[in-house]
């Protein structure tokens, strides 16, 4: 049954541009699978394990980008003249994206580690700081769910969003 | 397809790709459902995105 125009409007969630972006994303995900699993050759050193890097590296960079957006929007909320709640909402949405992609980073990284090192996890500086970053932003999202007025929640979330940024920097510039 | 399944450690590699697709797809569906719920709270005339 075809939905009525009113139903379509009531249920619509995106613009024409975001729908096109969604379709492009699906096509690119298909291309990623084709390139990563079929077309690209195995690496000389890593063998087929390198194929995991084609999903692992983009997910970690996207997570970093999302956390940077969270920090910037937190600063704009805290130090801006209008204390716009729009910045707070973007910060929260961006942190959700960052946590999802950081989870993917940890999953794909542990699968790569199982092939390369023989174990899923090692408590070295690189993995530990990445796990700490993941848990930090889960905490940030938990704080966003606490009671209080919108302004109070936005203020304390912005403070934590700013304090969490150095953890992201630590995870990226960890000792190698 | 057989070449993909025949590669070394195929289970771990395909698992990483499957996890990526499933998690991103699940997150996208969650966002769409949350957006629809929020959209129902807004008057149709104010939906600048439609």
PDB file of C-alpha atoms in Angstrom, chain B residues 1-35:
ATOM      1  CA  UNK B   1      33.408 -15.854  -3.972  1.00  0.00           C
ATOM      2  CA  UNK B   2      35.348 -19.080  -3.710  1.00  0.00           C
ATOM      3  CA  UNK B   3      38.593 -17.083  -3.917  1.00  0.00           C
ATOM      4  CA  UNK B   4      37.441 -14.938  -1.010  1.00  0.00           C
ATOM      5  CA  UNK B   5      36.564 -17.966   1.098  1.00  0.00           C
ATOM      6  CA  UNK B   6      39.848 -19.635   0.165  1.00  0.00           C
ATOM      7  CA  UNK B   7      42.060 -16.798   1.417  1.00  0.00           C
ATOM      8  CA  UNK B   8      43.999 -17.302   4.614  1.00  0.00           C
ATOM      9  CA  UNK B   9      42.138 -16.420   7.849  1.00  0.00           C
ATOM     10  CA  UNK B  10      38.968 -15.784   5.835  1.00  0.00           C
ATOM     11  CA  UNK B  11      36.777 -16.104   8.930  1.00  0.00           C
ATOM     12  CA  UNK B  12      38.499 -13.247  10.776  1.00  0.00           C
ATOM     13  CA  UNK B  13      38.643 -11.020   7.682  1.00  0.00           C
ATOM     14  CA  UNK B  14      35.031 -11.595   6.652  1.00  0.00           C
ATOM     15  CA  UNK B  15      34.034 -11.191  10.312  1.00  0.00           C
ATOM     16  CA  UNK B  16      35.628  -7.725  10.384  1.00  0.00           C
ATOM     17  CA  UNK B  17      33.759  -6.689   7.218  1.00  0.00           C
ATOM     18  CA  UNK B  18      30.484  -8.208   8.433  1.00  0.00           C
ATOM     19  CA  UNK B  19      30.781  -6.447  11.793  1.00  0.00           C
ATOM     20  CA  UNK B  20      31.427  -3.134  10.029  1.00  0.00           C
ATOM     21  CA  UNK B  21      28.412  -3.452   7.734  1.00  0.00           C
ATOM     22  CA  UNK B  22      26.079  -4.718  10.474  1.00  0.00           C
ATOM     23  CA  UNK B  23      27.086  -2.069  13.039  1.00  0.00           C
ATOM     24  CA  UNK B  24      26.924   0.849  10.568  1.00  0.00           C
ATOM     25  CA  UNK B  25      23.616  -0.451   9.155  1.00  0.00           C
ATOM     26  CA  UNK B  26      22.168  -0.930  12.626  1.00  0.00           C
ATOM     27  CA  UNK B  27      23.254   2.550  13.688  1.00  0.00           C
ATOM     28  CA  UNK B  28      21.743   4.065  10.525  1.00  0.00           C
ATOM     29  CA  UNK B  29      18.418   2.313  11.198  1.00  0.00           C
ATOM     30  CA  UNK B  30      18.476   3.477  14.828  1.00  0.00           C
ATOM     31  CA  UNK B  31      19.097   7.074  13.716  1.00  0.00           C
ATOM     32  CA  UNK B  32      16.283   6.882  11.140  1.00  0.00           C
ATOM     33  CA  UNK B  33      13.806   5.519  13.695  1.00  0.00           C
ATOM     34  CA  UNK B  34      14.794   8.143  16.253  1.00  0.00           C
ATOM     35  CA  UNK B  35      14.467  10.836  13.556  1.00  0.00           C
TER      36      UNK B  35
END
